[in-house]
PDB file of C-alpha atoms in Angstrom:
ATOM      1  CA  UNK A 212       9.396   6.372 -14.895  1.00  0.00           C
ATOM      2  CA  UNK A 213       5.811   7.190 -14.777  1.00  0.00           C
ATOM      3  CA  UNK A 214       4.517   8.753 -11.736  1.00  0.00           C
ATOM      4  CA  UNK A 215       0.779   6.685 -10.681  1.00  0.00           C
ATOM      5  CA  UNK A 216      -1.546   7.350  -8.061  1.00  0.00           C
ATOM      6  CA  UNK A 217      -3.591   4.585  -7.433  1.00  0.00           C
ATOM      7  CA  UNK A 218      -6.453   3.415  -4.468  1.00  0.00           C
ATOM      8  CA  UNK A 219      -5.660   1.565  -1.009  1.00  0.00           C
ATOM      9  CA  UNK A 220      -7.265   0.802   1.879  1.00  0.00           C
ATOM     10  CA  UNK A 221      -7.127   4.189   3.412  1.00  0.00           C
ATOM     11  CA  UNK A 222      -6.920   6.587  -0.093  1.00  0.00           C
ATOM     12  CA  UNK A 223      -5.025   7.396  -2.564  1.00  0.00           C
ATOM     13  CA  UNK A 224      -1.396   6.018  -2.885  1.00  0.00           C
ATOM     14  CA  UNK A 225       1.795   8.190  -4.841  1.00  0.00           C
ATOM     15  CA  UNK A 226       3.988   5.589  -6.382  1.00  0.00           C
ATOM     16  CA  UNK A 227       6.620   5.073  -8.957  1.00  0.00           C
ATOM     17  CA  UNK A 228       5.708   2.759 -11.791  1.00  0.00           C
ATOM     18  CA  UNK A 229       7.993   1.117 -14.698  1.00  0.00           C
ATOM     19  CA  UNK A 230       6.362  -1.772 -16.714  1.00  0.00           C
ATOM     20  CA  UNK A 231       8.038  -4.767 -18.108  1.00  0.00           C
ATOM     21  CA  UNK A 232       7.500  -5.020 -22.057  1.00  0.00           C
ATOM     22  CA  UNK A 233       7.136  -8.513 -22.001  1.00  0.00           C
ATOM     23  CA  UNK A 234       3.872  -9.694 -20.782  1.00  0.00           C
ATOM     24  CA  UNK A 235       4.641 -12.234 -18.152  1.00  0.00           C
ATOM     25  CA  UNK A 236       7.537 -10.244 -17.141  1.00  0.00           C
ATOM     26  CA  UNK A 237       7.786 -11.069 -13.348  1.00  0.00           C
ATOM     27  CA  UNK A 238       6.610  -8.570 -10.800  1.00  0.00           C
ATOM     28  CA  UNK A 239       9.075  -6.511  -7.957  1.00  0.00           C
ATOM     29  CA  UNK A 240       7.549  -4.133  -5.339  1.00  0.00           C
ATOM     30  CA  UNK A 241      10.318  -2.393  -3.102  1.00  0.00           C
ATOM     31  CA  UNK A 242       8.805  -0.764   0.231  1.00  0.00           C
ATOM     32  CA  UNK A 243      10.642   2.021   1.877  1.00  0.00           C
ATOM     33  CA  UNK A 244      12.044   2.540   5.324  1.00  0.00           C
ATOM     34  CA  UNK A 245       9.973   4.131   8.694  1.00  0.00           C
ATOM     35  CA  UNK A 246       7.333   6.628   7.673  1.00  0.00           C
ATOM     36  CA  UNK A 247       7.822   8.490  10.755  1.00  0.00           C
ATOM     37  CA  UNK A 248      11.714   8.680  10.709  1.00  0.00           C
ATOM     38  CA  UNK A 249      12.229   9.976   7.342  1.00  0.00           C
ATOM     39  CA  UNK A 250      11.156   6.867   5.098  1.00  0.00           C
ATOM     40  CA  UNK A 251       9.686   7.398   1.467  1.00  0.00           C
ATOM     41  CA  UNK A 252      10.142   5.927  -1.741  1.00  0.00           C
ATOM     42  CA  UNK A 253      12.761   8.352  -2.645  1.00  0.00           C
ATOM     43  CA  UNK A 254      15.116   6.505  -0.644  1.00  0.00           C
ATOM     44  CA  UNK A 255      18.744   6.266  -2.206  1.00  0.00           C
ATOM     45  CA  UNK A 256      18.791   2.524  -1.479  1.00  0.00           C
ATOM     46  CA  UNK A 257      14.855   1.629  -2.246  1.00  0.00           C
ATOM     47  CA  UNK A 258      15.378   4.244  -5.501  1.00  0.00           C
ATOM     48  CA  UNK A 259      18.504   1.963  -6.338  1.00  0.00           C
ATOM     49  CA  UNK A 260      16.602  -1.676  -5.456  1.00  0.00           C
ATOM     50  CA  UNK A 261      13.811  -0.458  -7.990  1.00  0.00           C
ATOM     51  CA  UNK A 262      16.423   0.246 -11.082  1.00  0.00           C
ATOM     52  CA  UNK A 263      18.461  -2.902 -10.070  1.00  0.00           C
ATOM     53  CA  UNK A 264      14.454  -4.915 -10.919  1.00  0.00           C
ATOM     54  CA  UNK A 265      13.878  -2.652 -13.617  1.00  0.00           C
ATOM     55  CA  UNK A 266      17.333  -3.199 -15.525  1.00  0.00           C
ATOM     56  CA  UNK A 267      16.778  -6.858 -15.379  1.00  0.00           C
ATOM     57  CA  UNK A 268      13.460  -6.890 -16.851  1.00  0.00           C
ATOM     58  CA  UNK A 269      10.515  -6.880 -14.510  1.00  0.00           C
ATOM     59  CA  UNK A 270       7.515  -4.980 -13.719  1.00  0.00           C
ATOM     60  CA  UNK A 271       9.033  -2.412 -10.831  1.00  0.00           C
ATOM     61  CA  UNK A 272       6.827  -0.562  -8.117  1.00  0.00           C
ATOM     62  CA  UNK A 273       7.923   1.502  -5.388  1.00  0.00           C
ATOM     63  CA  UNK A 274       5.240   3.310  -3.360  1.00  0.00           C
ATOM     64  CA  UNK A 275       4.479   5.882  -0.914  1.00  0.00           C
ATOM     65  CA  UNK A 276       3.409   4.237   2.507  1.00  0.00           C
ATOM     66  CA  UNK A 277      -0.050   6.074   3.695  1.00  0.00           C
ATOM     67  CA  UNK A 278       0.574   9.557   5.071  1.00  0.00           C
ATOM     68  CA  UNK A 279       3.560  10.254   3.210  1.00  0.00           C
ATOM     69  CA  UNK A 280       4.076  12.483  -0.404  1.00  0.00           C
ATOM     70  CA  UNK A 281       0.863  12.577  -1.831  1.00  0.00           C
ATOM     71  CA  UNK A 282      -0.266   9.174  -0.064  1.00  0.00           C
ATOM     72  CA  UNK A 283      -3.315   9.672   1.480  1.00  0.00           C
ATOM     73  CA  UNK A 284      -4.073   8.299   5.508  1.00  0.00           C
ATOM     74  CA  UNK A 285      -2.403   8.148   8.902  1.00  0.00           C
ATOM     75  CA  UNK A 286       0.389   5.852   9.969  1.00  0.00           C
ATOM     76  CA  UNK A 287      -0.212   2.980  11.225  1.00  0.00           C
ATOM     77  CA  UNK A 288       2.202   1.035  13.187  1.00  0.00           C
ATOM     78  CA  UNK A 289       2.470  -2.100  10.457  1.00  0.00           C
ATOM     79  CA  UNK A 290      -1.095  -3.093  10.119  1.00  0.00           C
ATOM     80  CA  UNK A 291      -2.079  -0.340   7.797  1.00  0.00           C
ATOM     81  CA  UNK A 292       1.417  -0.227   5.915  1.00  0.00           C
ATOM     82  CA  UNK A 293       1.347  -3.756   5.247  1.00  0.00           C
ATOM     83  CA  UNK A 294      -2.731  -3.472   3.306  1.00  0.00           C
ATOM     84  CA  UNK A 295      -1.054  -0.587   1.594  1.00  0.00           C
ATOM     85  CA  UNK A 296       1.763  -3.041   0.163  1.00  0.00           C
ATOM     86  CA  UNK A 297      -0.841  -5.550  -0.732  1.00  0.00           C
ATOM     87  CA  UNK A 298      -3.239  -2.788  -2.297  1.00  0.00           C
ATOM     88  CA  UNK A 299      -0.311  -2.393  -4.735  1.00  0.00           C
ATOM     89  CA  UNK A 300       0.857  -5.838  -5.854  1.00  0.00           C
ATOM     90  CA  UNK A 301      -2.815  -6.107  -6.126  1.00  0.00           C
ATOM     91  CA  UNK A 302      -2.857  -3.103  -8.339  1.00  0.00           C
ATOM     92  CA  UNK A 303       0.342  -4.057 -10.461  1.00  0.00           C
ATOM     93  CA  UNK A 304      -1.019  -7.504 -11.157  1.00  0.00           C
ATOM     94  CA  UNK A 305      -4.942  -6.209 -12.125  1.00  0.00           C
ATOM     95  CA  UNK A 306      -2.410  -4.580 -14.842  1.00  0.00           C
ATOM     96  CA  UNK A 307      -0.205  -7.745 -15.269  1.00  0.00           C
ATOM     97  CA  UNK A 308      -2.881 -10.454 -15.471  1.00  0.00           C
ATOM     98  CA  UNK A 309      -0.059 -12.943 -16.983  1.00  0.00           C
ATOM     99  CA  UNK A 310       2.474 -12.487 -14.440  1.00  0.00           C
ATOM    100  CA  UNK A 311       2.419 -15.339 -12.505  1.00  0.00           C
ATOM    101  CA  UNK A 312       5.475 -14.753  -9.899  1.00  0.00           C
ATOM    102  CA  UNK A 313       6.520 -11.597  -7.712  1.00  0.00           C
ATOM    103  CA  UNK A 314       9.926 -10.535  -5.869  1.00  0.00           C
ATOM    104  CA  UNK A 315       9.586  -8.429  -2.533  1.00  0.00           C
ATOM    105  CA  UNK A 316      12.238  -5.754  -1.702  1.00  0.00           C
ATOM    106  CA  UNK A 317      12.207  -4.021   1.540  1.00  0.00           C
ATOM    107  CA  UNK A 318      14.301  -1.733   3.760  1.00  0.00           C
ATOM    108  CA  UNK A 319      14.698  -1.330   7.450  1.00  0.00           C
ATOM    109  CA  UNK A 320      10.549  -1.130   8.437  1.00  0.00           C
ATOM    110  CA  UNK A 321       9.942  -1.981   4.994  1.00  0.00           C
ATOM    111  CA  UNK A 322      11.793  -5.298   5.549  1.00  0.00           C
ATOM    112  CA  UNK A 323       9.348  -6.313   8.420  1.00  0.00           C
ATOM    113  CA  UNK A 324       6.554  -5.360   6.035  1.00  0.00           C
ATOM    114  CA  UNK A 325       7.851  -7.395   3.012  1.00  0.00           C
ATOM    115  CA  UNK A 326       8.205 -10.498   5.073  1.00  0.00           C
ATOM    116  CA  UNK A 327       4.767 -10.203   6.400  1.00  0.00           C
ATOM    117  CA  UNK A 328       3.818  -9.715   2.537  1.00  0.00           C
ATOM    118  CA  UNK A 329       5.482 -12.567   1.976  1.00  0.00           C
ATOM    119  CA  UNK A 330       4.269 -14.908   4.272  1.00  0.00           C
ATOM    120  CA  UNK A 331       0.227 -14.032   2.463  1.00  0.00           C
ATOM    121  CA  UNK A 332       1.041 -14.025  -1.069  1.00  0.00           C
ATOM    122  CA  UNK A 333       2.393 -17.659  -2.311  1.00  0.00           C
ATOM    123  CA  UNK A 334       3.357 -16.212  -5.654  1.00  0.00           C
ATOM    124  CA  UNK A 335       6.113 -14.313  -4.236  1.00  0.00           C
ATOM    125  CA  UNK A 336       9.307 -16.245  -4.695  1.00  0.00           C
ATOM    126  CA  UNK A 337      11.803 -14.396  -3.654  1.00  0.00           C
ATOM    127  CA  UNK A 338      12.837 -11.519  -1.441  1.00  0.00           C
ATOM    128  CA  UNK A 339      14.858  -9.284   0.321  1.00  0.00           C
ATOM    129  CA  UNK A 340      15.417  -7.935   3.749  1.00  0.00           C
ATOM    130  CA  UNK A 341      17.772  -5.080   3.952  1.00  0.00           C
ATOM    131  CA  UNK A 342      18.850  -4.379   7.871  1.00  0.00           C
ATOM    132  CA  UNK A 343      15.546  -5.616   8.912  1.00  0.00           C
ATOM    133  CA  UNK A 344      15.202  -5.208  13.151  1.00  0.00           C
ATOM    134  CA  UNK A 345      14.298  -8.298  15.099  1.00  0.00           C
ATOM    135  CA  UNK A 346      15.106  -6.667  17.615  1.00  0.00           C
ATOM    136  CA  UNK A 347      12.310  -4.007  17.266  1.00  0.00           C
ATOM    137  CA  UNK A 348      10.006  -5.667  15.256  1.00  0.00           C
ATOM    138  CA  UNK A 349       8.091  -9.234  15.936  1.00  0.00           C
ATOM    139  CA  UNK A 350       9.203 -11.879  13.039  1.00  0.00           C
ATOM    140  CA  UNK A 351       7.643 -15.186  14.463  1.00  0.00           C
ATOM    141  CA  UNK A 352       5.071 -14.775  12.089  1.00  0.00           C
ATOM    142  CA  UNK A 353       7.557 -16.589   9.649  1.00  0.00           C
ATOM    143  CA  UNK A 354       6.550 -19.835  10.555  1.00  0.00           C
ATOM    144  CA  UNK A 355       7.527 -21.438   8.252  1.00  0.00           C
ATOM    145  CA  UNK A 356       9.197 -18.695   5.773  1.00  0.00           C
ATOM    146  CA  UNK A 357       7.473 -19.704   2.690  1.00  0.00           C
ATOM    147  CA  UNK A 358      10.240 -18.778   0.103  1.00  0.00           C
ATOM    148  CA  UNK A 359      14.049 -18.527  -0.145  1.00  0.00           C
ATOM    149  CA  UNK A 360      15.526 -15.369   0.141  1.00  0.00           C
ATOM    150  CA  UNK A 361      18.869 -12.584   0.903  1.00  0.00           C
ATOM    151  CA  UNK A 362      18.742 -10.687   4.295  1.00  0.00           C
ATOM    152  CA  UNK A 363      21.515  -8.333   4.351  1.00  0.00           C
ATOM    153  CA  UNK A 364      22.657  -6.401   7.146  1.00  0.00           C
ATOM    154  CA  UNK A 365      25.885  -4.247   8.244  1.00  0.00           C
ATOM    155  CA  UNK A 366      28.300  -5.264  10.765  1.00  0.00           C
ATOM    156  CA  UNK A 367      28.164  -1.287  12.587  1.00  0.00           C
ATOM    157  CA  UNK A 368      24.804  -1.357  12.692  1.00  0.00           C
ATOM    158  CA  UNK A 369      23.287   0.001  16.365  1.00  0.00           C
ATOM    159  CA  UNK A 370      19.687   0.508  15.396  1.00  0.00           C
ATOM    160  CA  UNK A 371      19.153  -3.453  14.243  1.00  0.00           C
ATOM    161  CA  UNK A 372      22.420  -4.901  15.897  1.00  0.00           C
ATOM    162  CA  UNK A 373      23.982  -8.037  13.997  1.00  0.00           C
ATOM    163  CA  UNK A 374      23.361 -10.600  16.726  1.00  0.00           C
ATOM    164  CA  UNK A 375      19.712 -10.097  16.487  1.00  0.00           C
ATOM    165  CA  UNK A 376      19.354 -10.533  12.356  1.00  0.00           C
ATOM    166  CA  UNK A 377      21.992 -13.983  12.622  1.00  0.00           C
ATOM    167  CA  UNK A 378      19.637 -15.156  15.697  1.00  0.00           C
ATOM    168  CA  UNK A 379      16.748 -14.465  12.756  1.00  0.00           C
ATOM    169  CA  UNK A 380      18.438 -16.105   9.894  1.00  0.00           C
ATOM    170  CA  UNK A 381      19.693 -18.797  12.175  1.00  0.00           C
ATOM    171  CA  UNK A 382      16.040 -19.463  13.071  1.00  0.00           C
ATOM    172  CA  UNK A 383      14.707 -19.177   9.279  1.00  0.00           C
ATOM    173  CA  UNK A 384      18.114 -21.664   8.364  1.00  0.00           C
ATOM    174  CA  UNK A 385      16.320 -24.286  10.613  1.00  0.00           C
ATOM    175  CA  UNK A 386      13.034 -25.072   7.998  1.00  0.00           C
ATOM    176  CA  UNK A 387      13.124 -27.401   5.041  1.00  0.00           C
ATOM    177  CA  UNK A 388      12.811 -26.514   1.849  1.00  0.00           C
ATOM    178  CA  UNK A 389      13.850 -22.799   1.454  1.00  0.00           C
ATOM    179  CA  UNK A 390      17.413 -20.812   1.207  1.00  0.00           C
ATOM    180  CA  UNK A 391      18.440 -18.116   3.613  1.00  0.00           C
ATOM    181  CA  UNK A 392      21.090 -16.185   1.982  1.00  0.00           C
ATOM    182  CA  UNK A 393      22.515 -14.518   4.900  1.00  0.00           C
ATOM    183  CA  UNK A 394      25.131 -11.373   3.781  1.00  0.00           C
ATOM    184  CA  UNK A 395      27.000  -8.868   6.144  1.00  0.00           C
ATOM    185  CA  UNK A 396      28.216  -5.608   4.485  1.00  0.00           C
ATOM    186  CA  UNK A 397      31.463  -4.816   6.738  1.00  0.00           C
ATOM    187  CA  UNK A 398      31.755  -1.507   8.429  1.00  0.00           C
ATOM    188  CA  UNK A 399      28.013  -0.673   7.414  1.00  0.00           C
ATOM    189  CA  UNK A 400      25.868   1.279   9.927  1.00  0.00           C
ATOM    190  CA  UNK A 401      22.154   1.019   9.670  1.00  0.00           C
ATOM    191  CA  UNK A 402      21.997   3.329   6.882  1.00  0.00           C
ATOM    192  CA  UNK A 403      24.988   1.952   4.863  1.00  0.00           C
ATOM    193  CA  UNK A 404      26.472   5.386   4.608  1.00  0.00           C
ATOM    194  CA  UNK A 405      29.465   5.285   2.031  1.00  0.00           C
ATOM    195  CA  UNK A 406      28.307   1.761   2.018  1.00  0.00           C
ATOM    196  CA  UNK A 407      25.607   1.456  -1.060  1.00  0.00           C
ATOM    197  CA  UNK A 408      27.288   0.109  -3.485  1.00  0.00           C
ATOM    198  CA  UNK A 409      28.781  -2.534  -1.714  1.00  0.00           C
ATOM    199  CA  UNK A 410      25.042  -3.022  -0.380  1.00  0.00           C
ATOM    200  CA  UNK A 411      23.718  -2.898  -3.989  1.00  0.00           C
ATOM    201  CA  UNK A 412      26.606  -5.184  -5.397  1.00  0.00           C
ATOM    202  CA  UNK A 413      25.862  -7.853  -3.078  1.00  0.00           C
ATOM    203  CA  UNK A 414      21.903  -7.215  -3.869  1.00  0.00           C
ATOM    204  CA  UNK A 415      22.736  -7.583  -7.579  1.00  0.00           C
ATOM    205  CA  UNK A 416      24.670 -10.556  -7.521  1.00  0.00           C
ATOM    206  CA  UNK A 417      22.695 -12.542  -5.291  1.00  0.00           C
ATOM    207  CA  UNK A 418      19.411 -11.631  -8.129  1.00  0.00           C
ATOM    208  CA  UNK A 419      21.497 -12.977 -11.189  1.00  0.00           C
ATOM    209  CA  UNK A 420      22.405 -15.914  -9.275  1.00  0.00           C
ATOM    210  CA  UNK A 421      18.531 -16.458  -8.600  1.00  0.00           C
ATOM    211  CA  UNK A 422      17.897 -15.672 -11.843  1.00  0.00           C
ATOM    212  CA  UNK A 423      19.873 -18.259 -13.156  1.00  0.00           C
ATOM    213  CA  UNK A 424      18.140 -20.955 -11.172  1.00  0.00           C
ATOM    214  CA  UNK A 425      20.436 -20.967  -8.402  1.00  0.00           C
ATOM    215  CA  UNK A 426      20.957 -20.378  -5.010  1.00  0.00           C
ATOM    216  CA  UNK A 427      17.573 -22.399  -4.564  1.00  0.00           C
ATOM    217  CA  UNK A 428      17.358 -25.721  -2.550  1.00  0.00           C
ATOM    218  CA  UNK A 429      17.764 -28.505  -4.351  1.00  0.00           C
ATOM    219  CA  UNK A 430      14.536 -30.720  -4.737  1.00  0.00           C
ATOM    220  CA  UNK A 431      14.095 -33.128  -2.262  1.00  0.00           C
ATOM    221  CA  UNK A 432      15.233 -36.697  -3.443  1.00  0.00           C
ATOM    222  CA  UNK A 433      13.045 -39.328  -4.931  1.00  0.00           C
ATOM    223  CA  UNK A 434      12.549 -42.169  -2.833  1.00  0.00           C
ATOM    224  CA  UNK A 435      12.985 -45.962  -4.877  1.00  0.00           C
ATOM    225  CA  UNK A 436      10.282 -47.829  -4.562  1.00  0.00           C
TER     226      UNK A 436
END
């Protein structure tokens, strides 16, 4: 996959590149875990996020956050991460002018980043939030949650314990018009170590579904006049 470098808000950004051959292919960035506690793109589980995209056709990104690899900048705390993620779907879609839709993947931090993506770019239709941390991290921004998506957590987790992502999804179940797929991975620990493929099964399965137009709400019925 072709290695890129290409400008954001605070210099250059190292990323990982694979374009769709068809022309309207849609569009999947995947956004790594913590700078500052070991997160890059290289990730095992971000890594296996961007093949899962790529195998099924789209145009796949993953990217350095600023101050990390060859990523140029200081972290942040969110504000600059999150115009480094929209730098890059900016940058895939200057070179995918007939895409018109966009899946966000993120991981840990990278989940609280996605969402936030999310809730600014209405042609993202789908996501999803790997162990994301309520519990660390502010989500009321996702008022309402603009698209249906997969959160997906383990059940040993201590860094983003279980009670706080259901009292998350419970919250995002509440709105009209969107799906919260909410998954547990049993005996997973914030990492999901010996745990990835079970992690990227249930990642997998829910895309197909999605894919094949379901696991979508179903349109809101016409009222007889």
């Amino acid at each position: 996959m072709p290695e890129v470098i290409f400008n954001g808000p605070a210099g250059r950004l190292e990323g990982r590149y694979q374009p769709s051959k068809e022309k309207s292919a849609p569009i999947a960035i995947i956004l790594h875990p913590h700078p500052q506690f070991g997160g890059t793109m290289n990730n095992q589980i971000v890594y296996q996020l961007f093949y899962m995209f790529q195998k099924r056709g789209f145009t796949t990104l993953r990217f350095n956050f600023r101050s990390i690899g060859r990523s140029q900048g200081e972290f942040d705390h969110g504000a600059g991460e999150l115009s480094d993620a929209a730098s890059a779907l900016d940058w895939v879609q200057s070179l995918h002018p007939d895409s018109k839709s966009c899946w966000v993947a993120g991981y840990s931090f990278g989940a609280w980043i996605g969402m936030q993506l999310l809730m600014r770019r209405p042609e993202i239709e789908g996501f999803m939030s790997i162990a994301p941390q309520p519990n660390i991290y502010d989500f009321s921004f996702l008022a309402p949650c603009p698209s249906s998506g997969l959160i997906i957590n383990g059940d040993s987790d201590k860094v983003a314990p279980e009670k706080d992502v259901i009292g998350l999804v419970d919250k995002l179940k509440t709105q009209k018009g969107i799906l919260i797929t909410h998954k547990t991975v049993p005996g997973a620990n914030h990492f999901f170590n010996g745990q990835v493929e079970t992690l990227m099964a249930e990642c997998e399965d829910y895309l197909d579904r999605r894919l094949e137009g379901e696991l979508v709400p179903e349109p809101a019925a016409k009222r007889i006049r």
